[in-house]
mmCIF file of C-alpha atoms in Angstrom:
data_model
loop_
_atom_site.group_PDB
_atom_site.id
_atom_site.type_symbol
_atom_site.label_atom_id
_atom_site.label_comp_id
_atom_site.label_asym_id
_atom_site.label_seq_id
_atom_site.Cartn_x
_atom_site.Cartn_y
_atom_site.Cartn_z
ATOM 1 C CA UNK A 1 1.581 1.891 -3.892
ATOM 2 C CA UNK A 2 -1.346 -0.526 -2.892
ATOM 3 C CA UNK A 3 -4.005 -1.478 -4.345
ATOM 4 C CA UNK A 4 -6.609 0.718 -3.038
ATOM 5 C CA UNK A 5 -9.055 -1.995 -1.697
ATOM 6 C CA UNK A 6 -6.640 -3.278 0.408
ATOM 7 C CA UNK A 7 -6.686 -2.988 4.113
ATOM 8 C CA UNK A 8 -4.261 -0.916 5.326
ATOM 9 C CA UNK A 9 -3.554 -0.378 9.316
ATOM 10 C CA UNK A 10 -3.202 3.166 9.936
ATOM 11 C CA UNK A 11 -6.772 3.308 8.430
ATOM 12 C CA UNK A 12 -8.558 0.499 9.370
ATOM 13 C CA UNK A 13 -11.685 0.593 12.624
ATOM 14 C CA UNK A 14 -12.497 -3.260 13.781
ATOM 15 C CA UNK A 15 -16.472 -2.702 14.281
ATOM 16 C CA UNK A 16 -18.119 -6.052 16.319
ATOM 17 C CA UNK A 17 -21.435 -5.439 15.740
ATOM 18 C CA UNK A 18 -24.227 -7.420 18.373
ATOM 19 C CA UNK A 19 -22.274 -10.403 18.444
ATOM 20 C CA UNK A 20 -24.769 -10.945 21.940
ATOM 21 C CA UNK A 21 -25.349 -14.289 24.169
ATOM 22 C CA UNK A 22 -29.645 -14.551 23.174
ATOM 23 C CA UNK A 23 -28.982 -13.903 19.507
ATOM 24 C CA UNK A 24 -25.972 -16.046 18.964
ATOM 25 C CA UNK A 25 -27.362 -18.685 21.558
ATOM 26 C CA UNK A 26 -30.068 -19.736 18.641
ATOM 27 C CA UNK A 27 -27.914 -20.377 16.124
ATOM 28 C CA UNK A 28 -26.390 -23.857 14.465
ATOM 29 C CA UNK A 29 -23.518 -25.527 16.502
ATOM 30 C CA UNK A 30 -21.636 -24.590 13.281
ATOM 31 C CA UNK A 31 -22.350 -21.531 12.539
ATOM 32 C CA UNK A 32 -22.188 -20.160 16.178
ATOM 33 C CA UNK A 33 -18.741 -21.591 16.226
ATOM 34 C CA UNK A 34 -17.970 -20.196 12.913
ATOM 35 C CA UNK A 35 -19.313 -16.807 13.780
ATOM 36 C CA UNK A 36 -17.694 -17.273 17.640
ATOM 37 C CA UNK A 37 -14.182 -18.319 16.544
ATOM 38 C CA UNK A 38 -13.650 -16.156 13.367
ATOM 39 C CA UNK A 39 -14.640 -12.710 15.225
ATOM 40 C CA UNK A 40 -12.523 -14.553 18.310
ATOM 41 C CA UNK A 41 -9.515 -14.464 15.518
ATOM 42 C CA UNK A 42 -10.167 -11.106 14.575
ATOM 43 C CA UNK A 43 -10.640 -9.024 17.766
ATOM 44 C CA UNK A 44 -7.071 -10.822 18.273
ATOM 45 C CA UNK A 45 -5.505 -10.114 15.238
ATOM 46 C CA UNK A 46 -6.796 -6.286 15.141
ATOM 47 C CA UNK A 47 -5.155 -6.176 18.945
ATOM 48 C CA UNK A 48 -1.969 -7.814 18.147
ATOM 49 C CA UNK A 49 -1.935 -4.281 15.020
ATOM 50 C CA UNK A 50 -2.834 -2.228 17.218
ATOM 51 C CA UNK A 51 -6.004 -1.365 15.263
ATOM 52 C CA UNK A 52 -9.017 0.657 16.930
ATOM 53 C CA UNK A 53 -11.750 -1.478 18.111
ATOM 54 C CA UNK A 54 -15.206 -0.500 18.177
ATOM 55 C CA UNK A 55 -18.050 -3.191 19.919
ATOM 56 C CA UNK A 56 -21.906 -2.677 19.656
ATOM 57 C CA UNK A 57 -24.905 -4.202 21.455
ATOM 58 C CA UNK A 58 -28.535 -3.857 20.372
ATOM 59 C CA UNK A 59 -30.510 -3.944 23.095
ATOM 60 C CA UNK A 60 -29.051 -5.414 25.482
ATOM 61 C CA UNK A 61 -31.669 -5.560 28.439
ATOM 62 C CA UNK A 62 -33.540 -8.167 25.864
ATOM 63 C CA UNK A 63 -30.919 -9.761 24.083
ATOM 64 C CA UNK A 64 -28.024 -9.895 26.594
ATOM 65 C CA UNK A 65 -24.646 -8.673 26.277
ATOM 66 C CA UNK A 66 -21.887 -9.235 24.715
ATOM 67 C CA UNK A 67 -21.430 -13.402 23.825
ATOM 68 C CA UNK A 68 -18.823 -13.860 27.012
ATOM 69 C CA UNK A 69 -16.318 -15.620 24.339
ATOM 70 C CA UNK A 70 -15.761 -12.174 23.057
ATOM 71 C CA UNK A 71 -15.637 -10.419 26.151
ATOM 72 C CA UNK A 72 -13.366 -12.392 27.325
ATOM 73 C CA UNK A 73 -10.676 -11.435 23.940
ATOM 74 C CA UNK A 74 -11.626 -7.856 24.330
ATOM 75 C CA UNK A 75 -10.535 -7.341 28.122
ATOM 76 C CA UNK A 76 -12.129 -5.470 30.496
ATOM 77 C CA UNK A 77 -11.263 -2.001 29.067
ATOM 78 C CA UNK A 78 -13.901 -2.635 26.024
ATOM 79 C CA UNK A 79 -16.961 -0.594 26.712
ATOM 80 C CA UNK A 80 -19.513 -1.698 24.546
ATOM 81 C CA UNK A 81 -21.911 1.070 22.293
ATOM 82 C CA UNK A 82 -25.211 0.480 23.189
ATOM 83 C CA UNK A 83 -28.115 0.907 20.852
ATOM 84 C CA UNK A 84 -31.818 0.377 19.569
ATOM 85 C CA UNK A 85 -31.328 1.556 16.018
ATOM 86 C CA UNK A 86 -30.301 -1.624 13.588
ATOM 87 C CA UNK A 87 -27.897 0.867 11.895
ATOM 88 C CA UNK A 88 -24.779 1.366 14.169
ATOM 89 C CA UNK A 89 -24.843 5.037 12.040
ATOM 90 C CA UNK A 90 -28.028 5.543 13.761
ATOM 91 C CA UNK A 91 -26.518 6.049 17.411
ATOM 92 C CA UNK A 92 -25.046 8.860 17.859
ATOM 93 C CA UNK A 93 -22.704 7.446 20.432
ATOM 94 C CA UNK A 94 -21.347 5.080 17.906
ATOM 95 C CA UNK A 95 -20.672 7.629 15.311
ATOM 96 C CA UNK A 96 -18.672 9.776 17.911
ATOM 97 C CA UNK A 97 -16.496 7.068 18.329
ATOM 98 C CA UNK A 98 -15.822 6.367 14.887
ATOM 99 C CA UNK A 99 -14.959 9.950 14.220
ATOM 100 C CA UNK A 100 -12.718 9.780 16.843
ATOM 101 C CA UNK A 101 -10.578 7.365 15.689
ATOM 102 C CA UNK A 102 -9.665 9.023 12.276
ATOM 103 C CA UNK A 103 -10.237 6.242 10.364
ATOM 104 C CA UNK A 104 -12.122 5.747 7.041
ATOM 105 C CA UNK A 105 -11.560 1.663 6.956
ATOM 106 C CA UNK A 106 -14.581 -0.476 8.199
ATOM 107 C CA UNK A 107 -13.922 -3.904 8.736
ATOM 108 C CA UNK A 108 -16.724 -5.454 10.453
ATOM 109 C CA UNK A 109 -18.005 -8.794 11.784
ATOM 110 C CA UNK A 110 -21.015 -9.580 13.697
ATOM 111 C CA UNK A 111 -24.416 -10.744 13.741
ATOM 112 C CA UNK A 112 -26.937 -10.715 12.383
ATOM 113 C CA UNK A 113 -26.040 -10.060 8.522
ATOM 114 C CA UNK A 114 -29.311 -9.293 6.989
ATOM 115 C CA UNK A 115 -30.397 -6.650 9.724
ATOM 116 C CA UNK A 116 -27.506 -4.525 11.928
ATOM 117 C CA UNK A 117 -24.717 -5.631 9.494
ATOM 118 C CA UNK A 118 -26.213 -5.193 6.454
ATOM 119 C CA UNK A 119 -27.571 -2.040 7.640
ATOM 120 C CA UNK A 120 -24.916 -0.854 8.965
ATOM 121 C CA UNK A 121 -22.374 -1.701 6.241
ATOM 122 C CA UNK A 122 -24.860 0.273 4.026
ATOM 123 C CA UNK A 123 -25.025 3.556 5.644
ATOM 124 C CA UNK A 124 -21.151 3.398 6.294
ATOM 125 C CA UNK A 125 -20.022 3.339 2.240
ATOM 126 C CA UNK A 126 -22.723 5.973 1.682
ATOM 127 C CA UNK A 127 -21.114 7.917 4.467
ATOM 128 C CA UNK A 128 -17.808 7.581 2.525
ATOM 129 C CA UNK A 129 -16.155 4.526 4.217
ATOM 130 C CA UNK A 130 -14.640 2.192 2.674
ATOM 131 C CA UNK A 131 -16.134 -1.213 4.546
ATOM 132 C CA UNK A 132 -14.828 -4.684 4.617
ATOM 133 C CA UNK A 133 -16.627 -7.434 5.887
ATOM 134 C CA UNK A 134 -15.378 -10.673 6.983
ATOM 135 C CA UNK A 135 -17.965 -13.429 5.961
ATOM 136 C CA UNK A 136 -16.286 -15.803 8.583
ATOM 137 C CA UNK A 137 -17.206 -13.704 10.937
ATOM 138 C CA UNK A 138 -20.738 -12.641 10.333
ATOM 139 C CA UNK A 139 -23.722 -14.982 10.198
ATOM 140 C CA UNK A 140 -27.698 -15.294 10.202
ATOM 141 C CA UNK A 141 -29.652 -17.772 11.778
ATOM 142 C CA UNK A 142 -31.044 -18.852 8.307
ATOM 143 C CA UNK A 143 -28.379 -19.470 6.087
ATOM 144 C CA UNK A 144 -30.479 -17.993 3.470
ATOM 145 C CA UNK A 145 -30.490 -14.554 4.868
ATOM 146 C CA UNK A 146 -26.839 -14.553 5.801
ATOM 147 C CA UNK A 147 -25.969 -15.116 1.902
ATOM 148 C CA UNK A 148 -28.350 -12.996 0.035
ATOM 149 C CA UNK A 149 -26.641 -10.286 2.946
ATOM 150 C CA UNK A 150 -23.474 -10.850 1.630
ATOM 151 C CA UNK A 151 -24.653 -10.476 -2.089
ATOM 152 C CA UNK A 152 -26.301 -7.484 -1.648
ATOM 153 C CA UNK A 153 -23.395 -5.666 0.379
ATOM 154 C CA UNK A 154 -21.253 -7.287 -2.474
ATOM 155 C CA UNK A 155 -23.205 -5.664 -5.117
ATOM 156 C CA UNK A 156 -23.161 -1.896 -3.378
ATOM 157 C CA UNK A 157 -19.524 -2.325 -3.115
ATOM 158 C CA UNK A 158 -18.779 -3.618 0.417
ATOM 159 C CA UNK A 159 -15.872 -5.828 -0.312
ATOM 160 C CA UNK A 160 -16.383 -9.577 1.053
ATOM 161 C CA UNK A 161 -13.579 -10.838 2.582
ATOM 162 C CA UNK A 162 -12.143 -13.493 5.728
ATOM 163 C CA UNK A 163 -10.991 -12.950 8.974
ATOM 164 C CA UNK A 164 -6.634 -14.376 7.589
ATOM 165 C CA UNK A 165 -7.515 -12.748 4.565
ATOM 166 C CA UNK A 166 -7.775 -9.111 6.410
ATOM 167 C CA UNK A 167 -5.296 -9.852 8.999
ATOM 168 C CA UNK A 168 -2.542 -10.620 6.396
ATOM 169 C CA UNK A 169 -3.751 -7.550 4.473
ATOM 170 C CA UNK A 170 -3.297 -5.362 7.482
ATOM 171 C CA UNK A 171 0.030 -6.815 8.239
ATOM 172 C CA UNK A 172 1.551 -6.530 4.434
ATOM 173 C CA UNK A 173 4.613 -8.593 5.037
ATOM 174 C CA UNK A 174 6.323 -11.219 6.777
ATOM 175 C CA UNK A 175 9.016 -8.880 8.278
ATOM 176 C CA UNK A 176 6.419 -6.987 10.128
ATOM 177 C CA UNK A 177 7.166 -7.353 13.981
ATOM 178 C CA UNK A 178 3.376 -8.655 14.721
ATOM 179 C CA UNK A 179 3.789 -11.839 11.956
ATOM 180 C CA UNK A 180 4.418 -14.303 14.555
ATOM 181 C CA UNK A 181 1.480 -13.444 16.916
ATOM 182 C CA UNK A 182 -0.979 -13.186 13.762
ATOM 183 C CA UNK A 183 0.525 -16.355 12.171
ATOM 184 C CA UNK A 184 -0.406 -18.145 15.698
ATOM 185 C CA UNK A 185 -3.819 -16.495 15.706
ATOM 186 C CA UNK A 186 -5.053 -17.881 12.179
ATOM 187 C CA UNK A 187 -3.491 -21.018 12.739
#
């Protein structure tokens, strides 16, 4: 038996959330890159499980779509959920395709923590999920916001986590046929 907190493949939904070219464009070298390579790792890693994936965009016509980094890890097959509400839960679109994969794991990444994340995060635990979110992978454009995010997700029970933290929780063991291709991803 695991521990219940612990990710767990045959229920865990990758969510991107508005990881877009005009928002991410604004950010700090460092924490573009940050944000950039850790979601990067984990579109990668939740391929190479075989988890559902799930991308938004808010508003695309004004902040541009998906940053082209990502788009190029999630192949051409990824259509992304468009919306205008800062909640993902608030497109209906979005919730159809949760549904649809069965799952009640949320691990998210994306931008920008304090408004569509933090929002979104929110609404999924009170809808029941259980959400994960990988710090590594989310970000703010003040460093501030992105933090006191992450606190308040941490104290409504949203556990804070990494990208190689997930991944090894999703794959449980080193026997598992996918360790070598998530070993070279968080390397």
């Amino acid at each position: 038996m695991r521990y219940e907190t612990l990710l767990q493949r045959d229920r865990a939904v990758l969510i991107v959330i508005d990881i877009q070219e005009k928002l991410v464009g604004v950010y700090e070298p460092a924490v573009r890159e940050r944000v950039l390579g850790g979601a990067r790792r984990l579109i990668a890693g939740a391929q190479a499980l075989g988890l559902p994936l799930i991308v938004t965009e808010q508003n695309p016509a004004a902040i541009g779509a998906t940053h082209p980094v990502l788009r190029s890890a999630l192949g051409a097959g990824a259509l992304p959920v468009v919306k205008t509400s800062f909640s993902n839960c608030g497109e209906p679109k979005f919730l159809s395709a949760l549904e649809a994969t069965g799952r009640r794991q949320a691990l998210l990444c994306g931008i920008e923590s304090h408004v569509c994340v933090l929002q979104t995060a929110l609404d999924l635990a009170a809808a029941g999920y259980q959400v994960h979110l990988c710090a590594d992978a989310a970000g703010s454009r003040k460093e501030v916001d992105h933090a006191a995010a992450l606190a308040r997700l941490r104290q409504a029970g949203v556990v804070i986590t990494t990208v190689e933290t997930a991944l090894f929780e999703l794959l449980e063991r080193c026997t598992d046929p996918c360790f070598r291709a998530v070993l070279k991803i968080v390397k």
